[in-house]
PDB file of C-alpha atoms and ligand atoms in Angstrom:
ATOM      1  CA  MET A 690      -0.021   0.000   0.015  1.00  0.00           C
ATOM      2  CA  LYS A 691       1.115   3.504  -0.783  1.00  0.00           C
ATOM      3  CA  LYS A 692       1.109   6.429   1.686  1.00  0.00           C
ATOM      4  CA  ILE A 693      -2.416   7.347   2.862  1.00  0.00           C
ATOM      5  CA  ALA A 694      -3.857  10.873   3.063  1.00  0.00           C
ATOM      6  CA  PHE A 695      -7.076  11.428   4.972  1.00  0.00           C
ATOM      7  CA  ILE A 696      -8.809  14.599   3.781  1.00  0.00           C
ATOM      8  CA  THR A 697     -11.808  16.084   5.555  1.00  0.00           C
ATOM      9  CA  GLY A 698     -14.203  18.326   3.585  1.00  0.00           C
ATOM     10  CA  ALA A 699     -13.261  16.583   0.328  1.00  0.00           C
ATOM     11  CA  THR A 700     -16.685  17.004  -1.258  1.00  0.00           C
ATOM     12  CA  ALA A 701     -15.977  20.549  -2.519  1.00  0.00           C
ATOM     13  CA  GLY A 702     -13.463  23.406  -2.834  1.00  0.00           C
ATOM     14  CA  ILE A 703     -10.044  23.126  -1.209  1.00  0.00           C
ATOM     15  CA  GLY A 704     -10.522  19.588   0.114  1.00  0.00           C
ATOM     16  CA  GLU A 705     -11.611  18.256  -3.267  1.00  0.00           C
ATOM     17  CA  ALA A 706      -8.607  19.959  -4.957  1.00  0.00           C
ATOM     18  CA  CYS A 707      -6.298  18.489  -2.254  1.00  0.00           C
ATOM     19  CA  ALA A 708      -7.655  15.029  -2.933  1.00  0.00           C
ATOM     20  CA  LYS A 709      -6.935  15.310  -6.651  1.00  0.00           C
ATOM     21  CA  ARG A 710      -3.496  16.747  -5.995  1.00  0.00           C
ATOM     22  CA  MET A 711      -2.498  14.138  -3.412  1.00  0.00           C
ATOM     23  CA  ALA A 712      -3.730  11.321  -5.720  1.00  0.00           C
ATOM     24  CA  LYS A 713      -1.376  12.707  -8.430  1.00  0.00           C
ATOM     25  CA  ALA A 714       1.385  12.851  -5.828  1.00  0.00           C
ATOM     26  CA  GLY A 715       0.965   9.105  -5.320  1.00  0.00           C
ATOM     27  CA  TYR A 716      -1.089   8.843  -2.173  1.00  0.00           C
ATOM     28  CA  ASP A 717      -4.032   6.573  -1.555  1.00  0.00           C
ATOM     29  CA  LEU A 718      -6.940   8.534  -0.110  1.00  0.00           C
ATOM     30  CA  ILE A 719      -9.548   8.539   2.569  1.00  0.00           C
ATOM     31  CA  ILE A 720     -11.985  11.203   1.382  1.00  0.00           C
ATOM     32  CA  SER A 721     -14.715  12.412   3.712  1.00  0.00           C
ATOM     33  CA  GLY A 722     -17.579  14.812   3.932  1.00  0.00           C
ATOM     34  CA  ARG A 723     -21.355  14.648   4.415  1.00  0.00           C
ATOM     35  CA  ARG A 724     -22.389  14.586   0.731  1.00  0.00           C
ATOM     36  CA  GLU A 725     -21.931  10.986  -0.365  1.00  0.00           C
ATOM     37  CA  GLU A 726     -22.844  11.689  -3.976  1.00  0.00           C
ATOM     38  CA  ASN A 727     -19.963  14.248  -4.241  1.00  0.00           C
ATOM     39  CA  LEU A 728     -17.565  11.675  -2.777  1.00  0.00           C
ATOM     40  CA  ASN A 729     -18.757   9.100  -5.373  1.00  0.00           C
ATOM     41  CA  GLN A 730     -18.191  11.609  -8.208  1.00  0.00           C
ATOM     42  CA  LEU A 731     -14.747  12.550  -6.865  1.00  0.00           C
ATOM     43  CA  GLU A 732     -13.819   8.877  -6.609  1.00  0.00           C
ATOM     44  CA  LYS A 733     -14.784   8.342 -10.236  1.00  0.00           C
ATOM     45  CA  GLU A 734     -12.755  11.344 -11.413  1.00  0.00           C
ATOM     46  CA  ILE A 735      -9.682  10.328  -9.494  1.00  0.00           C
ATOM     47  CA  ILE A 736      -9.598   6.689 -10.476  1.00  0.00           C
ATOM     48  CA  LYS A 737     -10.087   7.581 -14.073  1.00  0.00           C
ATOM     49  CA  GLU A 738      -6.704   9.421 -13.935  1.00  0.00           C
ATOM     50  CA  SER A 739      -4.630   7.445 -11.501  1.00  0.00           C
ATOM     51  CA  ASN A 740      -4.339   4.060  -9.827  1.00  0.00           C
ATOM     52  CA  CYS A 741      -5.132   5.638  -6.472  1.00  0.00           C
ATOM     53  CA  LYS A 742      -7.066   3.507  -4.006  1.00  0.00           C
ATOM     54  CA  ILE A 743      -9.937   5.270  -2.368  1.00  0.00           C
ATOM     55  CA  CYS A 744     -11.818   4.804   0.879  1.00  0.00           C
ATOM     56  CA  LYS A 745     -14.947   7.024   1.319  1.00  0.00           C
ATOM     57  CA  LEU A 746     -15.955   8.095   4.793  1.00  0.00           C
ATOM     58  CA  VAL A 747     -19.362   9.783   4.950  1.00  0.00           C
ATOM     59  CA  VAL A 748     -19.281  11.649   8.162  1.00  0.00           C
ATOM     60  CA  ASP A 749     -20.438  14.837   9.803  1.00  0.00           C
ATOM     61  CA  VAL A 750     -17.406  15.953  11.808  1.00  0.00           C
ATOM     62  CA  ARG A 751     -19.721  17.433  14.477  1.00  0.00           C
ATOM     63  CA  LYS A 752     -20.959  13.946  15.377  1.00  0.00           C
ATOM     64  CA  GLN A 753     -18.419  12.792  17.930  1.00  0.00           C
ATOM     65  CA  GLU A 754     -19.575   9.234  18.244  1.00  0.00           C
ATOM     66  CA  ASP A 755     -19.863   8.687  14.516  1.00  0.00           C
ATOM     67  CA  VAL A 756     -16.444  10.182  13.910  1.00  0.00           C
ATOM     68  CA  PHE A 757     -14.807   7.814  16.415  1.00  0.00           C
ATOM     69  CA  ASP A 758     -16.857   4.744  15.283  1.00  0.00           C
ATOM     70  CA  LYS A 759     -16.091   5.260  11.596  1.00  0.00           C
ATOM     71  CA  ILE A 760     -12.375   5.870  12.153  1.00  0.00           C
ATOM     72  CA  THR A 761     -12.077   2.930  14.523  1.00  0.00           C
ATOM     73  CA  GLN A 762     -13.932   0.740  12.072  1.00  0.00           C
ATOM     74  CA  LEU A 763     -11.659   1.534   9.151  1.00  0.00           C
ATOM     75  CA  PRO A 764     -10.072  -1.605   7.761  1.00  0.00           C
ATOM     76  CA  LYS A 765      -6.638  -2.076   9.407  1.00  0.00           C
ATOM     77  CA  GLU A 766      -4.643  -1.186   6.325  1.00  0.00           C
ATOM     78  CA  TRP A 767      -6.538   2.107   6.050  1.00  0.00           C
ATOM     79  CA  GLN A 768      -5.631   3.042   9.621  1.00  0.00           C
ATOM     80  CA  ASN A 769      -2.033   3.654   8.525  1.00  0.00           C
ATOM     81  CA  ILE A 770      -2.737   7.292   7.903  1.00  0.00           C
ATOM     82  CA  ASP A 771       0.402   9.272   6.906  1.00  0.00           C
ATOM     83  CA  LEU A 772      -1.150  12.641   6.277  1.00  0.00           C
ATOM     84  CA  LEU A 773      -4.244  14.195   7.837  1.00  0.00           C
ATOM     85  CA  ILE A 774      -5.596  17.292   6.119  1.00  0.00           C
ATOM     86  CA  ASN A 775      -8.040  18.926   8.566  1.00  0.00           C
ATOM     87  CA  ASN A 776      -9.913  21.059   6.039  1.00  0.00           C
ATOM     88  CA  ALA A 777     -13.666  20.608   6.716  1.00  0.00           C
ATOM     89  CA  GLY A 778     -15.010  23.988   7.840  1.00  0.00           C
ATOM     90  CA  LEU A 779     -17.385  26.817   7.126  1.00  0.00           C
ATOM     91  CA  ALA A 780     -18.436  30.373   7.824  1.00  0.00           C
ATOM     92  CA  VAL A 781     -22.154  31.040   8.309  1.00  0.00           C
ATOM     93  CA  GLY A 782     -23.411  34.601   8.266  1.00  0.00           C
ATOM     94  CA  ILE A 783     -21.684  37.961   8.553  1.00  0.00           C
ATOM     95  CA  SER A 784     -23.778  39.634  11.319  1.00  0.00           C
ATOM     96  CA  ALA A 785     -22.355  41.929  13.889  1.00  0.00           C
ATOM     97  CA  ILE A 786     -22.100  40.223  17.295  1.00  0.00           C
ATOM     98  CA  GLN A 787     -25.209  41.980  18.686  1.00  0.00           C
ATOM     99  CA  ASP A 788     -27.292  40.659  15.777  1.00  0.00           C
ATOM    100  CA  GLY A 789     -25.628  37.212  15.704  1.00  0.00           C
ATOM    101  CA  VAL A 790     -27.618  34.121  14.973  1.00  0.00           C
ATOM    102  CA  ILE A 791     -26.875  31.620  17.708  1.00  0.00           C
ATOM    103  CA  ASP A 792     -27.391  28.596  15.419  1.00  0.00           C
ATOM    104  CA  ASP A 793     -24.807  30.028  12.980  1.00  0.00           C
ATOM    105  CA  TRP A 794     -22.385  30.372  15.823  1.00  0.00           C
ATOM    106  CA  GLU A 795     -22.982  26.770  16.984  1.00  0.00           C
ATOM    107  CA  ARG A 796     -22.483  25.432  13.448  1.00  0.00           C
ATOM    108  CA  MET A 797     -19.121  27.237  13.091  1.00  0.00           C
ATOM    109  CA  ILE A 798     -17.822  26.343  16.555  1.00  0.00           C
ATOM    110  CA  ASP A 799     -18.965  22.733  16.306  1.00  0.00           C
ATOM    111  CA  THR A 800     -17.514  22.190  12.800  1.00  0.00           C
ATOM    112  CA  ASN A 801     -14.376  24.321  12.764  1.00  0.00           C
ATOM    113  CA  ILE A 802     -13.145  23.669  16.328  1.00  0.00           C
ATOM    114  CA  LYS A 803     -14.857  20.670  17.814  1.00  0.00           C
ATOM    115  CA  GLY A 804     -15.041  18.696  14.545  1.00  0.00           C
ATOM    116  CA  LEU A 805     -11.341  19.264  13.883  1.00  0.00           C
ATOM    117  CA  LEU A 806     -10.634  18.143  17.458  1.00  0.00           C
ATOM    118  CA  TYR A 807     -12.697  14.924  17.157  1.00  0.00           C
ATOM    119  CA  ILE A 808     -10.950  13.952  13.941  1.00  0.00           C
ATOM    120  CA  THR A 809      -7.552  14.768  15.349  1.00  0.00           C
ATOM    121  CA  ARG A 810      -8.244  12.878  18.542  1.00  0.00           C
ATOM    122  CA  ALA A 811      -9.265   9.803  16.574  1.00  0.00           C
ATOM    123  CA  VAL A 812      -6.372   9.941  14.047  1.00  0.00           C
ATOM    124  CA  SER A 813      -3.360  11.124  16.094  1.00  0.00           C
ATOM    125  CA  PRO A 814      -3.022   7.928  18.209  1.00  0.00           C
ATOM    126  CA  LEU A 815      -2.835   5.906  15.017  1.00  0.00           C
ATOM    127  CA  MET A 816       0.080   8.108  13.878  1.00  0.00           C
ATOM    128  CA  ILE A 817       1.697   7.932  17.303  1.00  0.00           C
ATOM    129  CA  GLU A 818       1.546   4.111  17.200  1.00  0.00           C
ATOM    130  CA  ARG A 819       3.511   4.178  13.944  1.00  0.00           C
ATOM    131  CA  LYS A 820       5.834   6.986  15.173  1.00  0.00           C
ATOM    132  CA  LYS A 821       5.256   9.042  12.022  1.00  0.00           C
ATOM    133  CA  GLY A 822       2.717  11.258  10.355  1.00  0.00           C
ATOM    134  CA  HIS A 823       1.846  14.767   9.317  1.00  0.00           C
ATOM    135  CA  ILE A 824      -1.162  16.849  10.207  1.00  0.00           C
ATOM    136  CA  ILE A 825      -2.005  19.894   8.086  1.00  0.00           C
ATOM    137  CA  ASN A 826      -4.750  22.202   9.420  1.00  0.00           C
ATOM    138  CA  VAL A 827      -6.467  24.582   7.060  1.00  0.00           C
ATOM    139  CA  THR A 828      -6.787  27.804   9.027  1.00  0.00           C
ATOM    140  CA  SER A 829      -7.348  31.220   7.418  1.00  0.00           C
ATOM    141  CA  ILE A 830      -6.321  34.831   7.306  1.00  0.00           C
ATOM    142  CA  ALA A 831      -9.366  34.966   9.664  1.00  0.00           C
ATOM    143  CA  GLY A 832      -7.175  33.007  12.140  1.00  0.00           C
ATOM    144  CA  LYS A 833      -4.691  35.885  12.203  1.00  0.00           C
ATOM    145  CA  GLU A 834      -6.827  38.982  11.821  1.00  0.00           C
ATOM    146  CA  VAL A 835     -10.442  39.947  12.388  1.00  0.00           C
ATOM    147  CA  TYR A 836     -12.815  41.915  10.172  1.00  0.00           C
ATOM    148  CA  PRO A 837     -16.336  43.412  10.537  1.00  0.00           C
ATOM    149  CA  GLY A 838     -18.893  40.650  10.930  1.00  0.00           C
ATOM    150  CA  GLY A 839     -16.186  38.000  11.043  1.00  0.00           C
ATOM    151  CA  ASN A 840     -16.387  37.734  14.861  1.00  0.00           C
ATOM    152  CA  VAL A 841     -17.239  34.030  15.482  1.00  0.00           C
ATOM    153  CA  TYR A 842     -15.746  32.681  12.278  1.00  0.00           C
ATOM    154  CA  CYS A 843     -12.516  34.549  13.079  1.00  0.00           C
ATOM    155  CA  ALA A 844     -12.575  33.191  16.609  1.00  0.00           C
ATOM    156  CA  THR A 845     -12.873  29.608  15.354  1.00  0.00           C
ATOM    157  CA  LYS A 846      -9.913  30.071  12.984  1.00  0.00           C
ATOM    158  CA  HIS A 847      -7.846  31.774  15.761  1.00  0.00           C
ATOM    159  CA  ALA A 848      -8.676  28.667  17.770  1.00  0.00           C
ATOM    160  CA  VAL A 849      -7.401  26.435  15.021  1.00  0.00           C
ATOM    161  CA  ASP A 850      -4.221  28.530  14.825  1.00  0.00           C
ATOM    162  CA  ALA A 851      -3.684  28.047  18.558  1.00  0.00           C
ATOM    163  CA  LEU A 852      -4.554  24.355  18.335  1.00  0.00           C
ATOM    164  CA  THR A 853      -2.053  23.937  15.519  1.00  0.00           C
ATOM    165  CA  LYS A 854       0.692  25.360  17.776  1.00  0.00           C
ATOM    166  CA  GLY A 855      -0.376  23.232  20.706  1.00  0.00           C
ATOM    167  CA  MET A 856      -0.602  20.125  18.616  1.00  0.00           C
ATOM    168  CA  ARG A 857       2.863  20.705  17.230  1.00  0.00           C
ATOM    169  CA  ILE A 858       4.255  20.684  20.811  1.00  0.00           C
ATOM    170  CA  ASP A 859       2.239  17.604  21.817  1.00  0.00           C
ATOM    171  CA  MET A 860       3.257  15.697  18.638  1.00  0.00           C
ATOM    172  CA  LEU A 861       6.928  16.642  18.899  1.00  0.00           C
ATOM    173  CA  PRO A 862       8.078  13.544  20.883  1.00  0.00           C
ATOM    174  CA  HIS A 863       6.263  11.335  18.394  1.00  0.00           C
ATOM    175  CA  ASN A 864       7.922  12.416  15.193  1.00  0.00           C
ATOM    176  CA  ILE A 865       4.664  13.817  13.850  1.00  0.00           C
ATOM    177  CA  LYS A 866       4.741  17.055  11.927  1.00  0.00           C
ATOM    178  CA  VAL A 867       2.011  19.647  12.404  1.00  0.00           C
ATOM    179  CA  SER A 868       1.567  22.449   9.890  1.00  0.00           C
ATOM    180  CA  SER A 869      -1.083  24.980   8.898  1.00  0.00           C
ATOM    181  CA  VAL A 870      -2.009  26.782   5.754  1.00  0.00           C
ATOM    182  CA  ALA A 871      -3.858  30.065   6.144  1.00  0.00           C
ATOM    183  CA  PRO A 872      -5.537  31.251   2.917  1.00  0.00           C
ATOM    184  CA  GLY A 873      -6.961  34.647   2.100  1.00  0.00           C
ATOM    185  CA  MET A 874      -9.920  34.701  -0.329  1.00  0.00           C
ATOM    186  CA  VAL A 875     -10.367  31.514  -2.308  1.00  0.00           C
ATOM    187  CA  GLU A 876     -13.272  31.090  -4.689  1.00  0.00           C
ATOM    188  CA  THR A 877     -15.107  27.900  -3.665  1.00  0.00           C
ATOM    189  CA  GLU A 878     -18.505  27.144  -2.214  1.00  0.00           C
ATOM    190  CA  PHE A 879     -17.393  28.982   0.943  1.00  0.00           C
ATOM    191  CA  SER A 880     -19.287  32.255   0.288  1.00  0.00           C
ATOM    192  CA  VAL A 881     -22.401  30.439  -0.960  1.00  0.00           C
ATOM    193  CA  VAL A 882     -22.475  28.621   2.341  1.00  0.00           C
ATOM    194  CA  ARG A 883     -21.719  31.860   4.262  1.00  0.00           C
ATOM    195  CA  PHE A 884     -24.621  33.620   2.526  1.00  0.00           C
ATOM    196  CA  LYS A 885     -26.897  30.611   2.999  1.00  0.00           C
ATOM    197  CA  GLY A 886     -27.265  29.753  -0.672  1.00  0.00           C
ATOM    198  CA  ASP A 887     -27.460  33.351  -2.038  1.00  0.00           C
ATOM    199  CA  LYS A 888     -25.315  32.840  -5.083  1.00  0.00           C
ATOM    200  CA  SER A 889     -25.400  36.488  -6.259  1.00  0.00           C
ATOM    201  CA  LYS A 890     -24.140  37.763  -2.928  1.00  0.00           C
ATOM    202  CA  ALA A 891     -21.450  35.108  -2.980  1.00  0.00           C
ATOM    203  CA  ASP A 892     -20.397  36.025  -6.503  1.00  0.00           C
ATOM    204  CA  GLN A 893     -19.975  39.640  -5.414  1.00  0.00           C
ATOM    205  CA  VAL A 894     -17.300  38.607  -2.942  1.00  0.00           C
ATOM    206  CA  TYR A 895     -14.976  37.637  -5.842  1.00  0.00           C
ATOM    207  CA  ASN A 896     -15.976  40.456  -8.227  1.00  0.00           C
ATOM    208  CA  GLY A 897     -13.304  42.708  -9.749  1.00  0.00           C
ATOM    209  CA  PHE A 898     -10.176  40.784  -8.720  1.00  0.00           C
ATOM    210  CA  THR A 899      -8.637  37.467  -9.263  1.00  0.00           C
ATOM    211  CA  PRO A 900      -9.127  35.373  -6.062  1.00  0.00           C
ATOM    212  CA  LEU A 901      -7.120  32.318  -5.126  1.00  0.00           C
ATOM    213  CA  TYR A 902      -8.434  29.014  -6.500  1.00  0.00           C
ATOM    214  CA  ALA A 903      -8.715  25.807  -4.554  1.00  0.00           C
ATOM    215  CA  GLU A 904      -5.892  24.360  -6.641  1.00  0.00           C
ATOM    216  CA  ASP A 905      -3.566  27.117  -5.361  1.00  0.00           C
ATOM    217  CA  ILE A 906      -4.108  25.874  -1.834  1.00  0.00           C
ATOM    218  CA  ALA A 907      -3.726  22.214  -2.916  1.00  0.00           C
ATOM    219  CA  ASP A 908      -0.344  23.147  -4.463  1.00  0.00           C
ATOM    220  CA  THR A 909       0.672  24.611  -1.135  1.00  0.00           C
ATOM    221  CA  VAL A 910      -0.526  21.627   0.836  1.00  0.00           C
ATOM    222  CA  GLU A 911       1.387  19.261  -1.444  1.00  0.00           C
ATOM    223  CA  PHE A 912       4.520  21.383  -1.029  1.00  0.00           C
ATOM    224  CA  ILE A 913       4.195  21.281   2.777  1.00  0.00           C
ATOM    225  CA  ALA A 914       3.594  17.507   2.710  1.00  0.00           C
ATOM    226  CA  SER A 915       6.485  16.755   0.411  1.00  0.00           C
ATOM    227  CA  ARG A 916       9.323  18.402   2.341  1.00  0.00           C
ATOM    228  CA  PRO A 917      12.160  16.058   3.505  1.00  0.00           C
ATOM    229  CA  ALA A 918      11.754  14.285   6.857  1.00  0.00           C
ATOM    230  CA  HIS A 919      13.895  16.832   8.726  1.00  0.00           C
ATOM    231  CA  VAL A 920      11.888  19.840   7.498  1.00  0.00           C
ATOM    232  CA  ASN A 921       8.561  21.056   8.793  1.00  0.00           C
ATOM    233  CA  ILE A 922       6.791  24.059   7.315  1.00  0.00           C
ATOM    234  CA  ASN A 923       4.942  25.425  10.389  1.00  0.00           C
ATOM    235  CA  ASP A 924       2.580  27.842   8.747  1.00  0.00           C
ATOM    236  CA  VAL A 925       1.890  29.403   5.338  1.00  0.00           C
ATOM    237  CA  LEU A 926      -0.130  32.547   4.846  1.00  0.00           C
ATOM    238  CA  ILE A 927      -1.207  32.743   1.249  1.00  0.00           C
ATOM    239  CA  MET A 928      -3.294  35.506  -0.374  1.00  0.00           C
ATOM    240  CA  PRO A 929      -4.483  36.600  -3.806  1.00  0.00           C
ATOM    241  CA  THR A 930      -2.053  39.223  -5.206  1.00  0.00           C
ATOM    242  CA  ALA A 931      -4.947  41.724  -4.997  1.00  0.00           C
ATOM    243  CA  GLN A 932      -5.264  41.167  -1.224  1.00  0.00           C
ATOM    244  CA  ALA A 933      -2.882  42.484   1.438  1.00  0.00           C
ATOM    245  CA  SER A 934      -4.826  41.798   4.628  1.00  0.00           C
ATOM    246  CA  ALA A 935      -8.264  40.619   5.688  1.00  0.00           C
ATOM    247  CA  ARG A 936      -9.534  44.175   4.986  1.00  0.00           C
ATOM    248  CA  ASP A 937      -7.275  45.449   2.151  1.00  0.00           C
ATOM    249  CA  LEU A 938      -8.302  44.326  -1.270  1.00  0.00           C
ATOM    250  CA  VAL A 939      -7.981  46.041  -4.595  1.00  0.00           C
ATOM    251  CA  ARG A 940     -10.845  45.558  -7.085  1.00  0.00           C
ATOM    252  CA  ASN A 941     -10.755  46.798 -10.694  1.00  0.00           C
TER     253      ASN A 941
HETATM  254  P1  NDP B2467     -16.342  24.723   0.619  1.00  0.00           P
HETATM  255  O1  NDP B2467     -17.639  25.173   1.117  1.00  0.00           O
HETATM  256  O2  NDP B2467     -16.138  24.666  -0.842  1.00  0.00           O
HETATM  257  O3  NDP B2467     -15.980  23.298   1.248  1.00  0.00           O
HETATM  258  C1  NDP B2467     -16.160  23.063   2.604  1.00  0.00           C
HETATM  259  C2  NDP B2467     -16.014  21.607   2.880  1.00  0.00           C
HETATM  260  O4  NDP B2467     -16.171  21.382   4.274  1.00  0.00           O
HETATM  261  C3  NDP B2467     -17.005  20.706   2.161  1.00  0.00           C
HETATM  262  O5  NDP B2467     -16.379  19.596   1.601  1.00  0.00           O
HETATM  263  C4  NDP B2467     -17.995  20.330   3.213  1.00  0.00           C
HETATM  264  O6  NDP B2467     -18.526  19.036   2.978  1.00  0.00           O
HETATM  265  C5  NDP B2467     -17.032  20.261   4.421  1.00  0.00           C
HETATM  266  N1  NDP B2467     -17.864  20.362   5.677  1.00  0.00           N
HETATM  267  C6  NDP B2467     -18.546  21.431   6.131  1.00  0.00           C
HETATM  268  N2  NDP B2467     -19.194  21.145   7.242  1.00  0.00           N
HETATM  269  C7  NDP B2467     -18.921  19.814   7.480  1.00  0.00           C
HETATM  270  C8  NDP B2467     -19.325  18.905   8.469  1.00  0.00           C
HETATM  271  N3  NDP B2467     -20.145  19.272   9.470  1.00  0.00           N
HETATM  272  N4  NDP B2467     -18.844  17.634   8.430  1.00  0.00           N
HETATM  273  C9  NDP B2467     -18.030  17.242   7.472  1.00  0.00           C
HETATM  274  N5  NDP B2467     -17.584  18.075   6.543  1.00  0.00           N
HETATM  275  C10 NDP B2467     -18.065  19.337   6.487  1.00  0.00           C
HETATM  276  O7  NDP B2467     -15.256  25.732   1.217  1.00  0.00           O
HETATM  277  P2  NDP B2467     -13.633  25.744   1.146  1.00  0.00           P
HETATM  278  O8  NDP B2467     -13.155  24.628   0.342  1.00  0.00           O
HETATM  279  O9  NDP B2467     -13.291  27.173   0.793  1.00  0.00           O
HETATM  280  O10 NDP B2467     -13.299  25.551   2.685  1.00  0.00           O
HETATM  281  C11 NDP B2467     -12.388  24.565   3.145  1.00  0.00           C
HETATM  282  C12 NDP B2467     -11.650  25.115   4.387  1.00  0.00           C
HETATM  283  O11 NDP B2467     -10.913  26.229   4.003  1.00  0.00           O
HETATM  284  C13 NDP B2467     -12.604  25.608   5.525  1.00  0.00           C
HETATM  285  O12 NDP B2467     -12.052  25.227   6.729  1.00  0.00           O
HETATM  286  C14 NDP B2467     -12.581  27.124   5.360  1.00  0.00           C
HETATM  287  O13 NDP B2467     -12.796  27.753   6.617  1.00  0.00           O
HETATM  288  C15 NDP B2467     -11.118  27.302   4.903  1.00  0.00           C
HETATM  289  N6  NDP B2467     -10.862  28.552   4.225  1.00  0.00           N
HETATM  290  C16 NDP B2467     -11.552  28.957   3.126  1.00  0.00           C
HETATM  291  C17 NDP B2467     -11.252  30.160   2.548  1.00  0.00           C
HETATM  292  C18 NDP B2467     -12.020  30.685   1.319  1.00  0.00           C
HETATM  293  O14 NDP B2467     -11.927  31.870   1.072  1.00  0.00           O
HETATM  294  N7  NDP B2467     -12.712  29.828   0.557  1.00  0.00           N
HETATM  295  C19 NDP B2467     -10.123  30.988   2.997  1.00  0.00           C
HETATM  296  C20 NDP B2467      -9.473  30.473   4.194  1.00  0.00           C
HETATM  297  C21 NDP B2467      -9.799  29.318   4.733  1.00  0.00           C
HETATM  298  P3  NDP B2467     -20.047  18.608   3.135  1.00  0.00           P
HETATM  299  O15 NDP B2467     -20.864  19.843   2.929  1.00  0.00           O
HETATM  300  O16 NDP B2467     -20.251  17.612   2.019  1.00  0.00           O
HETATM  301  O17 NDP B2467     -20.095  17.992   4.470  1.00  0.00           O
HETATM  302  C1  8X3 B2468     -12.102  32.689   4.623  1.00  0.00           C
HETATM  303  C2  8X3 B2468     -11.446  33.957   4.171  1.00  0.00           C
HETATM  304  O1  8X3 B2468     -11.475  36.481   4.431  1.00  0.00           O
HETATM  305  O2  8X3 B2468     -13.616  35.323   4.372  1.00  0.00           O
HETATM  306  O3  8X3 B2468     -11.443  32.097   5.699  1.00  0.00           O
HETATM  307  O4  8X3 B2468     -12.179  35.147   6.296  1.00  0.00           O
HETATM  308  S1  8X3 B2468     -12.223  35.254   4.832  1.00  0.00           S
END
């Protein structure tokens, strides 16, 4: 069996691009997300172009028991996970804190922080047993800066930034690398989800400049994952050329 990469949130955007990229890089894949039909489609596309073996894990990362059951029940050979890409995540809403929708807050906190923790708690002991592995967390510019209406989403990504640093210390004695990639604006389903299906509002986010594409982040993830054993890239902050900070963006 080849090296195995486990990618959360592989049904769309950055996770899907990472799956395609890591298949090309020679990994077998565990692809996961809630939308089974998207995983089936992705599997078809990948196996048409490579001899990658694929294991599909339909799971909602917020469901603690299901996460642990499904990972524990993976066939033994699929438990040899070399690379975990903690990518599943979302922003919901852009309200000021005083107008915040509690359910939106719960969804972001449960997915971006608790979901990432459940997955990591289930996978990291498998890496520790084999004394090797690499965890790459997808954080965000929102994990380093805040912007109007970003409040809770930014807080979740700041939490992932802190968790990345903490995990790196905890994994140090076990020869497990921990890295993060923090993108600026990437055109994916992200804004459609944030604006609760309002495609025209989502499109406006990327109007008048060239955003990053999911493949740009996949390139970066592959670069981080392919460094020699003695090198760990701790963190990469990557932005569109038209963006200088969470709030500075030049549109045509
Ligand atoms: P997409 O909306 O295109 O993809 C999000 C992915 O997360 C989907 O595969 C979705 O799968 C998965 N996901 C969401 N909720 C859950 C859940 N409860 N359980 C399992 N999977 C879930 O957005 P992106 O690709 O842009 O986002 C990927 C990551 O990148 C996120 O963590 C996001 O915060 C981060 N990011 C995005 C940026 C951007 O501008 N796009 C910039 C910086 C960071 P499904 O719905 O099938 O469950
Ligand atoms: C997503 C990028 O700028 O909307 O993490 O926070 S941003």
